[in-house]
Coordinates of N, CA and C in Angstrom, one line a residue:
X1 N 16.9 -26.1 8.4 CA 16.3 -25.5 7.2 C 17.3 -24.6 6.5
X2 N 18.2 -23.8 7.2 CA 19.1 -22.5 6.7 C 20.1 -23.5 5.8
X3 N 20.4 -24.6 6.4 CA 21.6 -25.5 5.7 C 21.4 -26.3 4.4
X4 N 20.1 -26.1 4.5 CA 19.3 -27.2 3.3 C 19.4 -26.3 2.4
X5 N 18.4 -24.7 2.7 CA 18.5 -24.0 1.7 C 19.6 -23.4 1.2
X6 N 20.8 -23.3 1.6 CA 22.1 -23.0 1.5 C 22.7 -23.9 0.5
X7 N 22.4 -24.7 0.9 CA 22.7 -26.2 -0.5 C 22.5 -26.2 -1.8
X8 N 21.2 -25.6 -1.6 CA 20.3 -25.5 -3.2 C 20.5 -24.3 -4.0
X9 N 20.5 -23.5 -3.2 CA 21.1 -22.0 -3.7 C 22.7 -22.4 -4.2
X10 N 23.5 -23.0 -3.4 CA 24.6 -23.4 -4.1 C 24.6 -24.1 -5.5
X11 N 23.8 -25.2 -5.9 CA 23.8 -26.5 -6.6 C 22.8 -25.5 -8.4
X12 N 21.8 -24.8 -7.2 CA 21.2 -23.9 -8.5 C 22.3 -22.8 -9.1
X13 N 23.0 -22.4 -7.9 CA 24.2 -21.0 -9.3 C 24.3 -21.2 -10.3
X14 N 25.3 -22.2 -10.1 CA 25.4 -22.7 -12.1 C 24.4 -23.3 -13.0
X15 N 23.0 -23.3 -13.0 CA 22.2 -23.7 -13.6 C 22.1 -22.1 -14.3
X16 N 21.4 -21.2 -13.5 CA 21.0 -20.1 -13.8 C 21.4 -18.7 -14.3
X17 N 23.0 -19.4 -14.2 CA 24.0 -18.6 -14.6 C 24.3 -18.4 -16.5
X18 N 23.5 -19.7 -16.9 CA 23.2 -20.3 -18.2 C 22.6 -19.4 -18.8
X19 N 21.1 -19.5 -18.2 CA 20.1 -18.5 -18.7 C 20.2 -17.0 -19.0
X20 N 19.4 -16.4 -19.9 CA 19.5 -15.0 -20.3 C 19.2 -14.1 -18.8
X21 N 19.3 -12.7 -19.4 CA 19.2 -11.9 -17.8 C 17.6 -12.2 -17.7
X22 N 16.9 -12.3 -18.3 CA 15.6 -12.3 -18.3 C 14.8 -13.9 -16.7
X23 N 15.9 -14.7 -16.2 CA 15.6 -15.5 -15.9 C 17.0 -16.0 -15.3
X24 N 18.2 -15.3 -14.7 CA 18.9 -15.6 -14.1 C 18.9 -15.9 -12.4
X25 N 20.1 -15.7 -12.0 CA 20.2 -16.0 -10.1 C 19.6 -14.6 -9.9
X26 N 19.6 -13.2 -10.2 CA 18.8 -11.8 -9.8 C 17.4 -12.3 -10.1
X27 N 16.8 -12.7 -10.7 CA 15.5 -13.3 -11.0 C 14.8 -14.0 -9.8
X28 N 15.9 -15.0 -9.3 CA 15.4 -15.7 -8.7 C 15.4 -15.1 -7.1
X29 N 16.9 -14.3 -6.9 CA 16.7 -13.4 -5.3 C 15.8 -12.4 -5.6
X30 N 14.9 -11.8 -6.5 CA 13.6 -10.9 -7.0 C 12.6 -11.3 -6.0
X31 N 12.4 -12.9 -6.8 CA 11.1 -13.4 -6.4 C 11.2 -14.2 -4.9
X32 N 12.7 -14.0 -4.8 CA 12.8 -14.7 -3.0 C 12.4 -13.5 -2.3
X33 N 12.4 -12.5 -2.8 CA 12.0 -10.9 -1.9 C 10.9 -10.6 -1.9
X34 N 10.2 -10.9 -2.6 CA 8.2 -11.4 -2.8 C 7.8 -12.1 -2.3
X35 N 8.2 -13.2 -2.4 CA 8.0 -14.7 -1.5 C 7.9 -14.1 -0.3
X36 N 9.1 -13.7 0.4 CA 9.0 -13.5 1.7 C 8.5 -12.2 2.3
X37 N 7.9 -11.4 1.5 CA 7.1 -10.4 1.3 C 5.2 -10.9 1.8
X38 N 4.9 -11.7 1.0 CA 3.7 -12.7 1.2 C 3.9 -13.6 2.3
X39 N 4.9 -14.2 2.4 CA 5.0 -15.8 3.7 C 4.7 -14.4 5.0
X40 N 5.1 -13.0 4.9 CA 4.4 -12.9 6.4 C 3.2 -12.5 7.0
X41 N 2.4 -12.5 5.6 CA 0.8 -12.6 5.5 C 0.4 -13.6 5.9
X42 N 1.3 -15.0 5.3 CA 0.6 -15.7 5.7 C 1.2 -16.8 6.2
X43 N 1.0 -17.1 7.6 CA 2.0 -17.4 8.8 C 1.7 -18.8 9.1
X44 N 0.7 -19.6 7.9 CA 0.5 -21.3 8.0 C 1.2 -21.8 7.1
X45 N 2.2 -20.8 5.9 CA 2.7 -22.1 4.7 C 3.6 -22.4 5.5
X46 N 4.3 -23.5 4.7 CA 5.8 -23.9 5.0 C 7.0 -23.1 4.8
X47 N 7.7 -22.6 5.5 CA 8.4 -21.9 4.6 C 9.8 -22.8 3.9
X48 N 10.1 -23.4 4.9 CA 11.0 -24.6 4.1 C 10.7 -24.9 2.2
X49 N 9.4 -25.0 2.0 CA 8.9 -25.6 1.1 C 8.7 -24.3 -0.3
X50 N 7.9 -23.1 0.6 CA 8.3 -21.8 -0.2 C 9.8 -21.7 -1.4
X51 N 10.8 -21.2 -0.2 CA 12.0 -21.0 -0.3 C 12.4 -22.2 -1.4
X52 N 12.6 -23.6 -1.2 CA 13.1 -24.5 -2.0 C 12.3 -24.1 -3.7
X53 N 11.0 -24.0 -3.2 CA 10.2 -24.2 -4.5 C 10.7 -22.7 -5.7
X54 N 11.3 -21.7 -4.5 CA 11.6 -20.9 -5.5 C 12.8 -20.7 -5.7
X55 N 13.9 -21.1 -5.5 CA 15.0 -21.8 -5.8 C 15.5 -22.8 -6.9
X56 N 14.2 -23.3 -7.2 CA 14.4 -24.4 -8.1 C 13.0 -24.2 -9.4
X57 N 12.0 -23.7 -9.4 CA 11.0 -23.4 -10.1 C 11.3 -23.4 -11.5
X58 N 12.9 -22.5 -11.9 CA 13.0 -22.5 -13.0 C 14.1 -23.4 -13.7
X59 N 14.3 -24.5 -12.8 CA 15.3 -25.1 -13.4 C 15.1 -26.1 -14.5
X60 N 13.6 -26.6 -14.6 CA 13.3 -27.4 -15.8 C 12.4 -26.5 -17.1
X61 N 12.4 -25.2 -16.9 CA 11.5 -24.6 -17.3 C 11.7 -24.9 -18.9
X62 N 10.4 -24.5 -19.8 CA 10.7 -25.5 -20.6 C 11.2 -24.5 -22.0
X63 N 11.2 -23.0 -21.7 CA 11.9 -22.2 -22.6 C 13.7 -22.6 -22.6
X64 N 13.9 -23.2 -21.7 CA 15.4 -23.7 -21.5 C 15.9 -25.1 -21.8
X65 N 14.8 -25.7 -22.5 CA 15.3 -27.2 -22.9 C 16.4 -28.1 -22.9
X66 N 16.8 -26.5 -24.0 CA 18.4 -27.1 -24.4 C 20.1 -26.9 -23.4
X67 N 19.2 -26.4 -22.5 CA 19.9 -26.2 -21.3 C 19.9 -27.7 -20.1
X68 N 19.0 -27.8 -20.0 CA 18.7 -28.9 -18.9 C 19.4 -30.1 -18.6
X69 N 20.4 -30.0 -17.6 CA 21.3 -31.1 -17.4 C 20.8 -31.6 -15.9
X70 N 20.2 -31.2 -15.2 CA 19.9 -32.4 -14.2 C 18.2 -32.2 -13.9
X71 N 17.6 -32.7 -12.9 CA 16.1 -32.4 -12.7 C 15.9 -31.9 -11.6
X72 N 14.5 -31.4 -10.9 CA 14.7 -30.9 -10.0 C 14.6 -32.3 -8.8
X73 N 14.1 -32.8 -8.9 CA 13.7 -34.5 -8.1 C 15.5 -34.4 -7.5
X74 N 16.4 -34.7 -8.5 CA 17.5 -35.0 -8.5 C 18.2 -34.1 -7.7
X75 N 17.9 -32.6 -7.8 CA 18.6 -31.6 -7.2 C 17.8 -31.8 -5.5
X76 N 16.5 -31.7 -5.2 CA 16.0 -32.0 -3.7 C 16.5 -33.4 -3.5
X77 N 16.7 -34.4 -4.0 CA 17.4 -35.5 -3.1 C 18.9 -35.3 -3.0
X78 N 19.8 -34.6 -3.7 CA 21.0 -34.3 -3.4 C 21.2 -33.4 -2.5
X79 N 20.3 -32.8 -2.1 CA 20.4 -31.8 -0.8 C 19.8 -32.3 0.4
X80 N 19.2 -33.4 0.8 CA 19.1 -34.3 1.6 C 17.4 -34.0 1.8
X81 N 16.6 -33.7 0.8 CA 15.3 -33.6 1.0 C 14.3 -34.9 1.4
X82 N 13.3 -34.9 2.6 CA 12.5 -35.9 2.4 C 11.7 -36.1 1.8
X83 N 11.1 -37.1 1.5 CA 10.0 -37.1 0.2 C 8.9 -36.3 0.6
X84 N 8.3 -36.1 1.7 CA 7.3 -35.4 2.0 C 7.6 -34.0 1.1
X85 N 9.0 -33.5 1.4 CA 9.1 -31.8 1.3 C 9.4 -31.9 -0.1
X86 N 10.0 -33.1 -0.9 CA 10.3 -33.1 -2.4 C 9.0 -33.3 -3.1
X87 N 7.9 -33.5 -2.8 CA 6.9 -33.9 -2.8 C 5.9 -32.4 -3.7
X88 N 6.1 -31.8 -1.7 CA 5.4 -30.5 -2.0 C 6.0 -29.6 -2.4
X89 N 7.3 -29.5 -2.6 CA 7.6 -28.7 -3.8 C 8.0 -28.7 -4.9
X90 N 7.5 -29.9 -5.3 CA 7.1 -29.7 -6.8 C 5.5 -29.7 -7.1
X91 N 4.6 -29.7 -6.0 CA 3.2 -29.1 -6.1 C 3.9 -28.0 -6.6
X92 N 3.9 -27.5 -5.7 CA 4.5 -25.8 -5.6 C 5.4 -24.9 -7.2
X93 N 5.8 -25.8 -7.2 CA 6.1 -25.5 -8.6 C 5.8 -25.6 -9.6
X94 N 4.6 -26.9 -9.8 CA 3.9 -26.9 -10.6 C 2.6 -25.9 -11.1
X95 N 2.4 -25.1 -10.0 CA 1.4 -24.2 -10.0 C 1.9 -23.0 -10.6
X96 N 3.2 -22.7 -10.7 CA 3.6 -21.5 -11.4 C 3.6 -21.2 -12.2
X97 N 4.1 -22.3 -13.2 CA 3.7 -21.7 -14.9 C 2.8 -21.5 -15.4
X98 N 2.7 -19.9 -16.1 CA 1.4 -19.5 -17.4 C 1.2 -20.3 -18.1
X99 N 1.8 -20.7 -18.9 CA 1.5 -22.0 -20.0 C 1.0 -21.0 -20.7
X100 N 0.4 -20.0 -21.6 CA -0.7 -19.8 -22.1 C -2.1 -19.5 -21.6
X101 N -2.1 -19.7 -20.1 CA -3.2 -19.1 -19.5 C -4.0 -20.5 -19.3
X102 N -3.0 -22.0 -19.2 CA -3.3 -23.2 -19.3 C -2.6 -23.5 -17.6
X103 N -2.5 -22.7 -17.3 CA -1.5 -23.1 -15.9 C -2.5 -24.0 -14.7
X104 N -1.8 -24.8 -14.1 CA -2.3 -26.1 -13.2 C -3.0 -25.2 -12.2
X105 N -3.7 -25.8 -11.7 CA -4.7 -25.6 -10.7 C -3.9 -25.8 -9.3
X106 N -4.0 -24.4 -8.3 CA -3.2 -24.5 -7.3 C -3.7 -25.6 -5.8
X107 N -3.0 -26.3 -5.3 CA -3.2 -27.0 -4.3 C -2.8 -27.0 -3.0
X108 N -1.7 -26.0 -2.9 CA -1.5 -25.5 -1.6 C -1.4 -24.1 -1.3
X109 N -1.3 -23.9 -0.2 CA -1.2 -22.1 -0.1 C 0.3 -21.7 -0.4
X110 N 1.8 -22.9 -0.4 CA 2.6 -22.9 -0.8 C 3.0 -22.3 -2.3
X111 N 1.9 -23.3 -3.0 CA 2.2 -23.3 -4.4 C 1.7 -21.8 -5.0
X112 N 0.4 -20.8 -4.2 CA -0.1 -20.0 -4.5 C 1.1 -18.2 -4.0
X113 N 1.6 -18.6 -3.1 CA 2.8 -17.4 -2.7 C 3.8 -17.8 -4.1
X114 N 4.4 -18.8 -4.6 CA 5.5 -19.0 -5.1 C 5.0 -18.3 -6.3
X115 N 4.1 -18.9 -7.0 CA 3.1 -18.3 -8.3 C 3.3 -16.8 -7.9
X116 N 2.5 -16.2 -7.0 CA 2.2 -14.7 -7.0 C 4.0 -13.9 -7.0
X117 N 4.7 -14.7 -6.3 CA 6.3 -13.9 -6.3 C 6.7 -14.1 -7.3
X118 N 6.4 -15.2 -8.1 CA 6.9 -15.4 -9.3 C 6.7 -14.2 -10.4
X119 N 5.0 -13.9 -10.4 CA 4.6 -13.1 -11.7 C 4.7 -12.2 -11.2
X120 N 5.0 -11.2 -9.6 CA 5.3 -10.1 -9.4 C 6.4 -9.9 -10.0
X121 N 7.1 -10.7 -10.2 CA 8.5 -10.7 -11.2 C 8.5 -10.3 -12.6
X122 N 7.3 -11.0 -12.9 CA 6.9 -10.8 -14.6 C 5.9 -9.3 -15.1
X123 N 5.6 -8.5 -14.0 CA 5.3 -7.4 -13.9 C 5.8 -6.1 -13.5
X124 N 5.7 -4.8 -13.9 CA 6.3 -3.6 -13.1 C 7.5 -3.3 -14.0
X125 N 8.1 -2.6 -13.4 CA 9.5 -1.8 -14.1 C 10.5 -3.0 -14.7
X126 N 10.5 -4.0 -13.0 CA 11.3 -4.6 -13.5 C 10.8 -6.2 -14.5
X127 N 9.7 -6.4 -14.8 CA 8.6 -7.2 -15.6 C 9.0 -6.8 -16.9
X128 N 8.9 -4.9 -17.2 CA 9.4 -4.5 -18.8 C 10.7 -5.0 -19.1
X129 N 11.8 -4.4 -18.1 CA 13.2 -5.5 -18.6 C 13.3 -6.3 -19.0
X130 N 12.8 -7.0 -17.7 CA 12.7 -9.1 -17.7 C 12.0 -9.5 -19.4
X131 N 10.7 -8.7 -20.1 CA 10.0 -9.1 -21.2 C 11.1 -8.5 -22.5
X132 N 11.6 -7.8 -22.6 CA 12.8 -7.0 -23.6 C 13.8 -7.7 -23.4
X133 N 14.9 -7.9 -22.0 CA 15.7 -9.1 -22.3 C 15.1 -10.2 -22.8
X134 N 14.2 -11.1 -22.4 CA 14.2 -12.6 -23.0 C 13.9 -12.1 -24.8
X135 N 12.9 -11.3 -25.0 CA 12.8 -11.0 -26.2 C 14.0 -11.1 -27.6
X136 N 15.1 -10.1 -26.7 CA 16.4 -9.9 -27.1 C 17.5 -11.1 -26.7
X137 N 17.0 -11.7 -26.4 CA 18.2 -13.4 -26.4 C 17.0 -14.0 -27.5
X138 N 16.2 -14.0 -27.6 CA 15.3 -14.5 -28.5 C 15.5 -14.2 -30.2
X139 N 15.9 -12.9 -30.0 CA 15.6 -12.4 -31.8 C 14.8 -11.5 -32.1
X140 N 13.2 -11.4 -30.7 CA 12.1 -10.7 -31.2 C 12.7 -9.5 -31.7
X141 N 11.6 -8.9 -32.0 CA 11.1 -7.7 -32.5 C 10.4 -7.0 -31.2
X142 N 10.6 -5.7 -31.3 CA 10.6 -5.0 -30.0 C 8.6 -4.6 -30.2
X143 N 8.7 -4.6 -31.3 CA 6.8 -4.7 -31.6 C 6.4 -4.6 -32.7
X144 N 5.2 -5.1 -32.9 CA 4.6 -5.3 -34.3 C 3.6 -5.1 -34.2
X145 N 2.8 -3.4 -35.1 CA 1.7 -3.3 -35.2 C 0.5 -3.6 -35.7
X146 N 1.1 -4.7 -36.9 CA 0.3 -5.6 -37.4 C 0.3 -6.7 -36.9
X147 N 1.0 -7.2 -35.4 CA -0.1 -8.7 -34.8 C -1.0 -8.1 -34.0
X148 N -1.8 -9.4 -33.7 CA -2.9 -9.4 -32.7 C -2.6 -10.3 -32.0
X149 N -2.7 -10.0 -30.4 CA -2.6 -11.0 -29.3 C -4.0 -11.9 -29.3
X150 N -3.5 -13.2 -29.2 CA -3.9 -14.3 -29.6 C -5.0 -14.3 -27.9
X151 N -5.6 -15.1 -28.4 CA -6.4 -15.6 -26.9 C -6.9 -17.2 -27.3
X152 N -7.2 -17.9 -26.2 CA -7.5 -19.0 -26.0 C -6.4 -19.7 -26.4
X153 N -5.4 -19.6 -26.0 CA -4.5 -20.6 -26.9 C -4.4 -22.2 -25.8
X154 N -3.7 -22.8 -26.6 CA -3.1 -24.2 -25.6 C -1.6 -24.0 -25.3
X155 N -1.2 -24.2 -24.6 CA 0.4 -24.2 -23.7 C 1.1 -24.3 -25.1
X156 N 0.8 -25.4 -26.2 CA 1.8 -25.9 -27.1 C 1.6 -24.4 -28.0
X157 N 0.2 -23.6 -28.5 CA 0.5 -23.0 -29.2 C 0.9 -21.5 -28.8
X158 N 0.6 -21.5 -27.6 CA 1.8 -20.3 -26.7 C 3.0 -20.6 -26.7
X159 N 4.1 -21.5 -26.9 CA 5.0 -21.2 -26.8 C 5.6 -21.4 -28.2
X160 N 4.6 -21.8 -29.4 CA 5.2 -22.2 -30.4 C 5.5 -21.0 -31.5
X161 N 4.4 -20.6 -31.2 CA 4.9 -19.2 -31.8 C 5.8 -17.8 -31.5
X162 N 6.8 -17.0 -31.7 CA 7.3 -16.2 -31.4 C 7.3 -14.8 -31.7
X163 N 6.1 -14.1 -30.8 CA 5.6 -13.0 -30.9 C 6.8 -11.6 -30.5
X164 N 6.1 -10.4 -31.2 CA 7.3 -9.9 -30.5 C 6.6 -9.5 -29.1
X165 N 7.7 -8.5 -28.4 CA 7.7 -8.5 -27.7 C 6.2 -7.4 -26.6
X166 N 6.1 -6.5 -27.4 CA 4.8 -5.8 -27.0 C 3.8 -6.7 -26.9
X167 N 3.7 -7.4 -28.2 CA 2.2 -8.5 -28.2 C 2.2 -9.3 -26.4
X168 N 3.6 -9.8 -26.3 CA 3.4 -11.2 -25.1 C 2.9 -9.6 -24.0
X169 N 3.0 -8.6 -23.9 CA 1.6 -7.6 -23.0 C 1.0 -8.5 -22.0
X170 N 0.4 -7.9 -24.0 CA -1.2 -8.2 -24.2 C -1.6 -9.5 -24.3
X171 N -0.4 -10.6 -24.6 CA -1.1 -12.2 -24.0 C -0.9 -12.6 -22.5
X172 N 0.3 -12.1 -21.9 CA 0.3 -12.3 -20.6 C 0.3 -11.2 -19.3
X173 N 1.4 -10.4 -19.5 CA 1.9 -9.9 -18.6 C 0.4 -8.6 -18.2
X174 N -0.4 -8.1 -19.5 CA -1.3 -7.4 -18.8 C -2.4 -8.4 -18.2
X175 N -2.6 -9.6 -18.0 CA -3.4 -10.6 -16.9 C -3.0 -10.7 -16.0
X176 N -2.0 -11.1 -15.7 CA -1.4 -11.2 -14.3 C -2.1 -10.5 -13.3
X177 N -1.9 -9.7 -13.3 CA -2.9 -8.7 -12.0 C -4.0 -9.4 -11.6
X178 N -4.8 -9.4 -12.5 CA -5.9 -10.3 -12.2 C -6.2 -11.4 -11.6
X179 N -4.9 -12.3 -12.1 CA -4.6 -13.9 -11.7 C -3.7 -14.1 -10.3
X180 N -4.0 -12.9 -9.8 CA -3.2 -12.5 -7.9 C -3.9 -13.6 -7.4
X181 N -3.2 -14.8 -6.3 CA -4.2 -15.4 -5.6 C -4.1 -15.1 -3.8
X182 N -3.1 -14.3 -3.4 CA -2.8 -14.2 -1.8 C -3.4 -12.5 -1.9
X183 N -3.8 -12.3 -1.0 CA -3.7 -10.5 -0.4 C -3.0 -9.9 -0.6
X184 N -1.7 -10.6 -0.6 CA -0.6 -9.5 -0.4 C 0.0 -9.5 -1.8
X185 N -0.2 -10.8 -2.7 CA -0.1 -10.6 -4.1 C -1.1 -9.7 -4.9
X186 N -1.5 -9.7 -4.8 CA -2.7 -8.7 -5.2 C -2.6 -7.1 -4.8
X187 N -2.3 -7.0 -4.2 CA -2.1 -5.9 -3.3 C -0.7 -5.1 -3.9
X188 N 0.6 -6.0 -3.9 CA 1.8 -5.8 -4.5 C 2.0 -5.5 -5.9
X189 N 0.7 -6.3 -6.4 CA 0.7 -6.0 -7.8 C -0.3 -4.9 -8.6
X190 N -0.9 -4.1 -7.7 CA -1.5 -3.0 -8.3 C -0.8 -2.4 -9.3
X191 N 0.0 -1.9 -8.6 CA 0.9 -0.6 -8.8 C 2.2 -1.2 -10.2
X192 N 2.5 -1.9 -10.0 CA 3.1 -2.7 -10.9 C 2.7 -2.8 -12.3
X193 N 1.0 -3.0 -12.2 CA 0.5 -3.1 -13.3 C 0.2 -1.7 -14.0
X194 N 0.1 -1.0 -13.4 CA -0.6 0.7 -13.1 C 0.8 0.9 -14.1
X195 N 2.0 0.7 -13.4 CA 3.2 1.2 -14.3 C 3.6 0.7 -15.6
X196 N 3.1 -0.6 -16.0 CA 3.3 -1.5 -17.5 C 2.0 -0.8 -18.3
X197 N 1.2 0.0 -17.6 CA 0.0 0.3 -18.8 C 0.3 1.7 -19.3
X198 N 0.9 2.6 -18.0 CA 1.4 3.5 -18.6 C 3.2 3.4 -19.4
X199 N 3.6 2.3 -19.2 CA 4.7 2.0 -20.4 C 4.1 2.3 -21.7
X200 N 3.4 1.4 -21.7 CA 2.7 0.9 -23.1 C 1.7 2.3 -23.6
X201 N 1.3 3.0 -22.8 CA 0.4 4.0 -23.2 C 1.9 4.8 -24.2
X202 N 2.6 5.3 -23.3 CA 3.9 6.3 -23.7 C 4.2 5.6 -25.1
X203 N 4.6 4.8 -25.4 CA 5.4 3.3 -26.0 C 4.6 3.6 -27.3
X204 N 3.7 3.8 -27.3 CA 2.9 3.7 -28.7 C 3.0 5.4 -29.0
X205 N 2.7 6.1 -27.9 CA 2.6 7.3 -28.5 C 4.3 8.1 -29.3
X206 N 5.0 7.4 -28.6 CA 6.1 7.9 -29.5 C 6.3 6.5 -31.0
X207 N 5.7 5.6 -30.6 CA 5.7 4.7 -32.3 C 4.7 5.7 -33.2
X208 N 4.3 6.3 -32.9 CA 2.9 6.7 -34.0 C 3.6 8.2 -34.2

């Protein structure tokens, strides 16, 4: 297992080295320290399958298009993956994206740790950075008191528009909490959220 994941952590560096801070290799050892935070709650996933799936989660992601030079299929068979384990991690991966609050329906207890380490990521002290850098590789606007956070949207019209950066909050990052699906994600993400509400409390009172 140690040699496999050793491989992919290798083959992913330079992928992620691409990306803004918002979603680099610190991104990714973040949500490997969550992951393995949750896998010891819960002592029936794979971990093999964990580990890979978050390793690789962000490599086709689709805010990076114009980045994308290989797949992930491509990257688990060059590391000598069986189909079984290339299989279930891309279950696993497929369960992690927000989309818009359009995100796939989870199917293993795998895909449900990788999701919750994921958005413990996208929440808390280090969640406000992560939303301000991508904002700021972006162009946003640090906030705008005349939008309104959208609701019901579809995946295409969450990503098509480019809010600034306060609004995506209030479309995503203050849900999250709610959308915990392990104990221990839930649990981790209290306090996390407790601290993005008093951001945003402070945040407006010195705008006004």
């Amino acid at each position: 297992m140690q040699e496999m994941i050793a491989k992919c952590r290798t083959e992913v560096e330079g992928i992620y080295k691409k990306f803004d801070a918002s979603h680099d290799l610190d991104h990714i050892d973040r949500v490997m320290k969550n992951a393995e935070k949750i896998l010891t709650a819960e002592p029936s996933a794979d971990e093999l399958v964990v580990r890979l799936a978050v390793l690789l989660h962000d490599v086709e992601d689709a805010k990076y298009e114009e980045m994308h030079e290989v797949t992930t299929i491509e990257l688990l068979e060059k590391i000598g993956a069986t189909q079984q384990i290339a299989n279930n991690v891309m279950s696993a991966i497929e369960s992690v994206s927000f989309s818009g609050g359009n995100a796939k329906d989870i199917t293993s207890i795998e895909g449900a740790i990788v999701r919750d380490a994921d958005r413990l990521d996208a929440i808390g002290a280090v969640g406000i950075a992560r939303a301000f850098a991508f904002g700021g590789a972006r162009g946003r606007k640090l906030y705008d008191q005349q939008e309104e956070a959208r609701k019901d949207m579809s995946e295409s019209e969450y990503r098509k528009k480019e809010t600034s950066t306060v609004t995506h909050f209030h479309e995503k990052l203050l849900l999250l909490c709610e959308l915990m699906v392990t104990k221990e994600g839930v649990r981790l993400a209290q306090e996390r959220h407790e601290f993005m509400v008093q951001f945003l409390h402070q945040l407006k009172l010195e705008i006004e």
